[in-house]
Amino acid sequence: RNRKLLAAVAISILLQAAVLYIPPISAIFRTVPLDLMDWLIVIGISSTVFIIIESIKAIRWKIDEKMSAEKGA
């Protein structure tokens, strides 16, 4: 596992949260905190992309598996 990548992602999330939820920083960037409904929309839209990509991978894997089985038969 890539610890540097995980650390970079964690730092990125923390900085994003700071911009949204720490008043002096949010004033500089002119941002407002997201409420629960906003977060649900963000999670819903971003997870849709994840689900589509993973579905495509699963379909490709099944097709490759089937083609390999046919070649072996």
PDB file of N, CA and C in Angstrom:
ATOM      1  N   ARG A   1       0.835  -1.177   0.000  1.00  0.00           N
ATOM      2  CA  ARG A   1       0.000   0.000   0.000  1.00  0.00           C
ATOM      3  C   ARG A   1       0.886   1.249   0.000  1.00  0.00           C
ATOM      4  N   ASN A   2       0.394   2.271  -0.623  1.00  0.00           N
ATOM      5  CA  ASN A   2       1.181   3.484  -0.789  1.00  0.00           C
ATOM      6  C   ASN A   2       0.873   4.471   0.345  1.00  0.00           C
ATOM      7  N   ARG A   3       1.725   4.497   1.346  1.00  0.00           N
ATOM      8  CA  ARG A   3       1.490   5.351   2.520  1.00  0.00           C
ATOM      9  C   ARG A   3       1.570   6.832   2.170  1.00  0.00           C
ATOM     10  N   LYS A   4       2.460   7.189   1.251  1.00  0.00           N
ATOM     11  CA  LYS A   4       2.580   8.597   0.875  1.00  0.00           C
ATOM     12  C   LYS A   4       1.316   9.082   0.177  1.00  0.00           C
ATOM     13  N   LEU A   5       0.748   8.241  -0.659  1.00  0.00           N
ATOM     14  CA  LEU A   5      -0.503   8.611  -1.331  1.00  0.00           C
ATOM     15  C   LEU A   5      -1.632   8.767  -0.313  1.00  0.00           C
ATOM     16  N   LEU A   6      -1.738   7.821   0.609  1.00  0.00           N
ATOM     17  CA  LEU A   6      -2.780   7.902   1.637  1.00  0.00           C
ATOM     18  C   LEU A   6      -2.606   9.156   2.498  1.00  0.00           C
ATOM     19  N   ALA A   7      -1.363   9.486   2.834  1.00  0.00           N
ATOM     20  CA  ALA A   7      -1.099  10.695   3.616  1.00  0.00           C
ATOM     21  C   ALA A   7      -1.486  11.942   2.824  1.00  0.00           C
ATOM     22  N   ALA A   8      -1.178  11.956   1.536  1.00  0.00           N
ATOM     23  CA  ALA A   8      -1.529  13.105   0.695  1.00  0.00           C
ATOM     24  C   ALA A   8      -3.043  13.274   0.605  1.00  0.00           C
ATOM     25  N   VAL A   9      -3.761  12.168   0.466  1.00  0.00           N
ATOM     26  CA  VAL A   9      -5.223  12.229   0.399  1.00  0.00           C
ATOM     27  C   VAL A   9      -5.789  12.727   1.728  1.00  0.00           C
ATOM     28  N   ALA A  10      -5.259  12.222   2.836  1.00  0.00           N
ATOM     29  CA  ALA A  10      -5.734  12.650   4.163  1.00  0.00           C
ATOM     30  C   ALA A  10      -5.483  14.142   4.380  1.00  0.00           C
ATOM     31  N   ILE A  11      -4.294  14.606   4.009  1.00  0.00           N
ATOM     32  CA  ILE A  11      -3.976  16.030   4.152  1.00  0.00           C
ATOM     33  C   ILE A  11      -4.899  16.871   3.280  1.00  0.00           C
ATOM     34  N   SER A  12      -5.158  16.406   2.064  1.00  0.00           N
ATOM     35  CA  SER A  12      -6.048  17.123   1.155  1.00  0.00           C
ATOM     36  C   SER A  12      -7.456  17.251   1.738  1.00  0.00           C
ATOM     37  N   ILE A  13      -7.955  16.172   2.321  1.00  0.00           N
ATOM     38  CA  ILE A  13      -9.294  16.195   2.934  1.00  0.00           C
ATOM     39  C   ILE A  13      -9.325  17.153   4.123  1.00  0.00           C
ATOM     40  N   LEU A  14      -8.292  17.111   4.948  1.00  0.00           N
ATOM     41  CA  LEU A  14      -8.236  18.004   6.106  1.00  0.00           C
ATOM     42  C   LEU A  14      -8.167  19.472   5.689  1.00  0.00           C
ATOM     43  N   LEU A  15      -7.380  19.774   4.673  1.00  0.00           N
ATOM     44  CA  LEU A  15      -7.293  21.158   4.196  1.00  0.00           C
ATOM     45  C   LEU A  15      -8.622  21.616   3.592  1.00  0.00           C
ATOM     46  N   GLN A  16      -9.284  20.724   2.868  1.00  0.00           N
ATOM     47  CA  GLN A  16     -10.592  21.065   2.297  1.00  0.00           C
ATOM     48  C   GLN A  16     -11.597  21.355   3.417  1.00  0.00           C
ATOM     49  N   ALA A  17     -11.579  20.528   4.451  1.00  0.00           N
ATOM     50  CA  ALA A  17     -12.481  20.745   5.588  1.00  0.00           C
ATOM     51  C   ALA A  17     -12.151  22.058   6.293  1.00  0.00           C
ATOM     52  N   ALA A  18     -10.875  22.370   6.404  1.00  0.00           N
ATOM     53  CA  ALA A  18     -10.475  23.625   7.042  1.00  0.00           C
ATOM     54  C   ALA A  18     -11.022  24.820   6.280  1.00  0.00           C
ATOM     55  N   VAL A  19     -10.950  24.771   4.963  1.00  0.00           N
ATOM     56  CA  VAL A  19     -11.459  25.871   4.140  1.00  0.00           C
ATOM     57  C   VAL A  19     -12.967  26.017   4.320  1.00  0.00           C
ATOM     58  N   LEU A  20     -13.655  24.924   4.542  1.00  0.00           N
ATOM     59  CA  LEU A  20     -15.112  24.983   4.692  1.00  0.00           C
ATOM     60  C   LEU A  20     -15.570  25.325   6.111  1.00  0.00           C
ATOM     61  N   TYR A  21     -14.864  24.821   7.122  1.00  0.00           N
ATOM     62  CA  TYR A  21     -15.414  24.871   8.474  1.00  0.00           C
ATOM     63  C   TYR A  21     -14.664  25.736   9.478  1.00  0.00           C
ATOM     64  N   ILE A  22     -13.487  26.244   9.163  1.00  0.00           N
ATOM     65  CA  ILE A  22     -12.775  27.135  10.090  1.00  0.00           C
ATOM     66  C   ILE A  22     -13.030  28.576   9.638  1.00  0.00           C
ATOM     67  N   PRO A  23     -13.783  29.338  10.455  1.00  0.00           N
ATOM     68  CA  PRO A  23     -14.247  30.663  10.027  1.00  0.00           C
ATOM     69  C   PRO A  23     -13.185  31.609   9.445  1.00  0.00           C
ATOM     70  N   PRO A  24     -12.018  31.783  10.059  1.00  0.00           N
ATOM     71  CA  PRO A  24     -11.055  32.723   9.451  1.00  0.00           C
ATOM     72  C   PRO A  24     -10.599  32.284   8.052  1.00  0.00           C
ATOM     73  N   ILE A  25     -10.438  30.966   7.897  1.00  0.00           N
ATOM     74  CA  ILE A  25     -10.005  30.458   6.584  1.00  0.00           C
ATOM     75  C   ILE A  25     -11.154  30.541   5.581  1.00  0.00           C
ATOM     76  N   SER A  26     -12.355  30.186   6.004  1.00  0.00           N
ATOM     77  CA  SER A  26     -13.493  30.244   5.087  1.00  0.00           C
ATOM     78  C   SER A  26     -13.794  31.686   4.675  1.00  0.00           C
ATOM     79  N   ALA A  27     -13.495  32.637   5.541  1.00  0.00           N
ATOM     80  CA  ALA A  27     -13.682  34.047   5.180  1.00  0.00           C
ATOM     81  C   ALA A  27     -12.712  34.462   4.074  1.00  0.00           C
ATOM     82  N   ILE A  28     -11.482  33.991   4.152  1.00  0.00           N
ATOM     83  CA  ILE A  28     -10.487  34.307   3.122  1.00  0.00           C
ATOM     84  C   ILE A  28     -10.938  33.756   1.770  1.00  0.00           C
ATOM     85  N   PHE A  29     -11.433  32.516   1.760  1.00  0.00           N
ATOM     86  CA  PHE A  29     -11.838  31.866   0.514  1.00  0.00           C
ATOM     87  C   PHE A  29     -13.307  32.125   0.150  1.00  0.00           C
ATOM     88  N   ARG A  30     -14.006  32.835   1.042  1.00  0.00           N
ATOM     89  CA  ARG A  30     -15.428  33.146   0.851  1.00  0.00           C
ATOM     90  C   ARG A  30     -16.261  31.882   0.606  1.00  0.00           C
ATOM     91  N   THR A  31     -16.078  30.919   1.492  1.00  0.00           N
ATOM     92  CA  THR A  31     -16.845  29.679   1.408  1.00  0.00           C
ATOM     93  C   THR A  31     -17.810  29.598   2.586  1.00  0.00           C
ATOM     94  N   VAL A  32     -18.774  28.724   2.461  1.00  0.00           N
ATOM     95  CA  VAL A  32     -19.717  28.467   3.549  1.00  0.00           C
ATOM     96  C   VAL A  32     -19.725  26.966   3.810  1.00  0.00           C
ATOM     97  N   PRO A  33     -20.005  26.575   5.066  1.00  0.00           N
ATOM     98  CA  PRO A  33     -20.046  25.146   5.372  1.00  0.00           C
ATOM     99  C   PRO A  33     -21.159  24.432   4.592  1.00  0.00           C
ATOM    100  N   LEU A  34     -20.893  23.186   4.260  1.00  0.00           N
ATOM    101  CA  LEU A  34     -21.915  22.377   3.596  1.00  0.00           C
ATOM    102  C   LEU A  34     -22.813  21.760   4.654  1.00  0.00           C
ATOM    103  N   ASP A  35     -24.110  21.746   4.383  1.00  0.00           N
ATOM    104  CA  ASP A  35     -25.009  21.076   5.313  1.00  0.00           C
ATOM    105  C   ASP A  35     -25.174  19.615   4.883  1.00  0.00           C
ATOM    106  N   LEU A  36     -25.969  18.861   5.620  1.00  0.00           N
ATOM    107  CA  LEU A  36     -26.123  17.428   5.365  1.00  0.00           C
ATOM    108  C   LEU A  36     -26.623  17.150   3.950  1.00  0.00           C
ATOM    109  N   MET A  37     -27.585  17.918   3.481  1.00  0.00           N
ATOM    110  CA  MET A  37     -28.134  17.686   2.143  1.00  0.00           C
ATOM    111  C   MET A  37     -27.076  17.917   1.071  1.00  0.00           C
ATOM    112  N   ASP A  38     -26.250  18.943   1.249  1.00  0.00           N
ATOM    113  CA  ASP A  38     -25.162  19.195   0.300  1.00  0.00           C
ATOM    114  C   ASP A  38     -24.198  18.005   0.256  1.00  0.00           C
ATOM    115  N   TRP A  39     -23.839  17.479   1.438  1.00  0.00           N
ATOM    116  CA  TRP A  39     -22.933  16.339   1.491  1.00  0.00           C
ATOM    117  C   TRP A  39     -23.553  15.110   0.838  1.00  0.00           C
ATOM    118  N   LEU A  40     -24.843  14.900   1.041  1.00  0.00           N
ATOM    119  CA  LEU A  40     -25.511  13.754   0.409  1.00  0.00           C
ATOM    120  C   LEU A  40     -25.478  13.875  -1.116  1.00  0.00           C
ATOM    121  N   ILE A  41     -25.647  15.081  -1.626  1.00  0.00           N
ATOM    122  CA  ILE A  41     -25.575  15.298  -3.072  1.00  0.00           C
ATOM    123  C   ILE A  41     -24.163  15.016  -3.583  1.00  0.00           C
ATOM    124  N   VAL A  42     -23.166  15.531  -2.892  1.00  0.00           N
ATOM    125  CA  VAL A  42     -21.771  15.310  -3.288  1.00  0.00           C
ATOM    126  C   VAL A  42     -21.443  13.816  -3.288  1.00  0.00           C
ATOM    127  N   ILE A  43     -21.809  13.131  -2.225  1.00  0.00           N
ATOM    128  CA  ILE A  43     -21.526  11.697  -2.109  1.00  0.00           C
ATOM    129  C   ILE A  43     -22.299  10.914  -3.169  1.00  0.00           C
ATOM    130  N   GLY A  44     -23.547  11.284  -3.396  1.00  0.00           N
ATOM    131  CA  GLY A  44     -24.351  10.597  -4.404  1.00  0.00           C
ATOM    132  C   GLY A  44     -23.781  10.724  -5.806  1.00  0.00           C
ATOM    133  N   ILE A  45     -23.394  11.916  -6.179  1.00  0.00           N
ATOM    134  CA  ILE A  45     -22.853  12.132  -7.524  1.00  0.00           C
ATOM    135  C   ILE A  45     -21.498  11.447  -7.672  1.00  0.00           C
ATOM    136  N   SER A  46     -20.627  11.603  -6.688  1.00  0.00           N
ATOM    137  CA  SER A  46     -19.294  11.005  -6.810  1.00  0.00           C
ATOM    138  C   SER A  46     -19.349   9.482  -6.745  1.00  0.00           C
ATOM    139  N   SER A  47     -20.240   8.915  -5.966  1.00  0.00           N
ATOM    140  CA  SER A  47     -20.336   7.462  -5.904  1.00  0.00           C
ATOM    141  C   SER A  47     -20.928   6.886  -7.185  1.00  0.00           C
ATOM    142  N   THR A  48     -21.725   7.662  -7.897  1.00  0.00           N
ATOM    143  CA  THR A  48     -22.260   7.194  -9.172  1.00  0.00           C
ATOM    144  C   THR A  48     -21.132   6.899 -10.152  1.00  0.00           C
ATOM    145  N   VAL A  49     -20.161   7.784 -10.213  1.00  0.00           N
ATOM    146  CA  VAL A  49     -19.007   7.570 -11.088  1.00  0.00           C
ATOM    147  C   VAL A  49     -18.268   6.311 -10.658  1.00  0.00           C
ATOM    148  N   PHE A  50     -18.046   6.139  -9.369  1.00  0.00           N
ATOM    149  CA  PHE A  50     -17.361   4.957  -8.854  1.00  0.00           C
ATOM    150  C   PHE A  50     -18.113   3.681  -9.232  1.00  0.00           C
ATOM    151  N   ILE A  51     -19.425   3.680  -9.043  1.00  0.00           N
ATOM    152  CA  ILE A  51     -20.241   2.501  -9.347  1.00  0.00           C
ATOM    153  C   ILE A  51     -20.173   2.165 -10.836  1.00  0.00           C
ATOM    154  N   ILE A  52     -20.238   3.165 -11.696  1.00  0.00           N
ATOM    155  CA  ILE A  52     -20.167   2.931 -13.140  1.00  0.00           C
ATOM    156  C   ILE A  52     -18.817   2.326 -13.517  1.00  0.00           C
ATOM    157  N   ILE A  53     -17.732   2.898 -13.030  1.00  0.00           N
ATOM    158  CA  ILE A  53     -16.387   2.392 -13.353  1.00  0.00           C
ATOM    159  C   ILE A  53     -16.219   0.960 -12.859  1.00  0.00           C
ATOM    160  N   GLU A  54     -16.632   0.687 -11.634  1.00  0.00           N
ATOM    161  CA  GLU A  54     -16.487  -0.661 -11.085  1.00  0.00           C
ATOM    162  C   GLU A  54     -17.373  -1.661 -11.826  1.00  0.00           C
ATOM    163  N   SER A  55     -18.541  -1.242 -12.277  1.00  0.00           N
ATOM    164  CA  SER A  55     -19.414  -2.112 -13.056  1.00  0.00           C
ATOM    165  C   SER A  55     -18.766  -2.467 -14.392  1.00  0.00           C
ATOM    166  N   ILE A  56     -18.170  -1.486 -15.041  1.00  0.00           N
ATOM    167  CA  ILE A  56     -17.470  -1.736 -16.305  1.00  0.00           C
ATOM    168  C   ILE A  56     -16.333  -2.733 -16.091  1.00  0.00           C
ATOM    169  N   LYS A  57     -15.580  -2.562 -15.014  1.00  0.00           N
ATOM    170  CA  LYS A  57     -14.491  -3.492 -14.707  1.00  0.00           C
ATOM    171  C   LYS A  57     -15.027  -4.908 -14.507  1.00  0.00           C
ATOM    172  N   ALA A  58     -16.120  -5.037 -13.771  1.00  0.00           N
ATOM    173  CA  ALA A  58     -16.694  -6.356 -13.497  1.00  0.00           C
ATOM    174  C   ALA A  58     -17.179  -7.017 -14.791  1.00  0.00           C
ATOM    175  N   ILE A  59     -17.800  -6.246 -15.659  1.00  0.00           N
ATOM    176  CA  ILE A  59     -18.276  -6.790 -16.935  1.00  0.00           C
ATOM    177  C   ILE A  59     -17.098  -7.250 -17.782  1.00  0.00           C
ATOM    178  N   ARG A  60     -16.063  -6.431 -17.861  1.00  0.00           N
ATOM    179  CA  ARG A  60     -14.863  -6.807 -18.622  1.00  0.00           C
ATOM    180  C   ARG A  60     -14.226  -8.067 -18.052  1.00  0.00           C
ATOM    181  N   TRP A  61     -14.181  -8.167 -16.721  1.00  0.00           N
ATOM    182  CA  TRP A  61     -13.602  -9.333 -16.084  1.00  0.00           C
ATOM    183  C   TRP A  61     -14.385 -10.589 -16.438  1.00  0.00           C
ATOM    184  N   LYS A  62     -15.714 -10.495 -16.403  1.00  0.00           N
ATOM    185  CA  LYS A  62     -16.564 -11.639 -16.758  1.00  0.00           C
ATOM    186  C   LYS A  62     -16.355 -12.039 -18.218  1.00  0.00           C
ATOM    187  N   ILE A  63     -16.274 -11.053 -19.106  1.00  0.00           N
ATOM    188  CA  ILE A  63     -16.066 -11.338 -20.524  1.00  0.00           C
ATOM    189  C   ILE A  63     -14.710 -12.015 -20.725  1.00  0.00           C
ATOM    190  N   ASP A  64     -13.665 -11.476 -20.099  1.00  0.00           N
ATOM    191  CA  ASP A  64     -12.334 -12.077 -20.214  1.00  0.00           C
ATOM    192  C   ASP A  64     -12.310 -13.491 -19.657  1.00  0.00           C
ATOM    193  N   GLU A  65     -12.999 -13.683 -18.530  1.00  0.00           N
ATOM    194  CA  GLU A  65     -13.067 -15.006 -17.918  1.00  0.00           C
ATOM    195  C   GLU A  65     -13.759 -16.000 -18.844  1.00  0.00           C
ATOM    196  N   LYS A  66     -14.840 -15.569 -19.465  1.00  0.00           N
ATOM    197  CA  LYS A  66     -15.596 -16.434 -20.367  1.00  0.00           C
ATOM    198  C   LYS A  66     -14.757 -16.766 -21.614  1.00  0.00           C
ATOM    199  N   MET A  67     -14.060 -15.774 -22.151  1.00  0.00           N
ATOM    200  CA  MET A  67     -13.244 -15.995 -23.336  1.00  0.00           C
ATOM    201  C   MET A  67     -12.082 -16.944 -23.012  1.00  0.00           C
ATOM    202  N   SER A  68     -11.503 -16.808 -21.822  1.00  0.00           N
ATOM    203  CA  SER A  68     -10.416 -17.689 -21.412  1.00  0.00           C
ATOM    204  C   SER A  68     -10.915 -19.113 -21.271  1.00  0.00           C
ATOM    205  N   ALA A  69     -12.101 -19.290 -20.723  1.00  0.00           N
ATOM    206  CA  ALA A  69     -12.686 -20.621 -20.548  1.00  0.00           C
ATOM    207  C   ALA A  69     -12.982 -21.243 -21.912  1.00  0.00           C
ATOM    208  N   GLU A  70     -13.443 -20.453 -22.868  1.00  0.00           N
ATOM    209  CA  GLU A  70     -13.741 -20.970 -24.203  1.00  0.00           C
ATOM    210  C   GLU A  70     -12.470 -21.383 -24.929  1.00  0.00           C
ATOM    211  N   LYS A  71     -11.383 -20.638 -24.731  1.00  0.00           N
ATOM    212  CA  LYS A  71     -10.099 -20.973 -25.359  1.00  0.00           C
ATOM    213  C   LYS A  71      -9.526 -22.257 -24.782  1.00  0.00           C
ATOM    214  N   GLY A  72      -9.737 -22.453 -23.483  1.00  0.00           N
ATOM    215  CA  GLY A  72      -9.225 -23.630 -22.814  1.00  0.00           C
ATOM    216  C   GLY A  72     -10.017 -24.884 -23.118  1.00  0.00           C
ATOM    217  N   ALA A  73     -11.237 -24.738 -23.576  1.00  0.00           N
ATOM    218  CA  ALA A  73     -12.115 -25.887 -23.823  1.00  0.00           C
ATOM    219  C   ALA A  73     -11.842 -26.578 -25.114  1.00  0.00           C
TER     220      ALA A  73
END
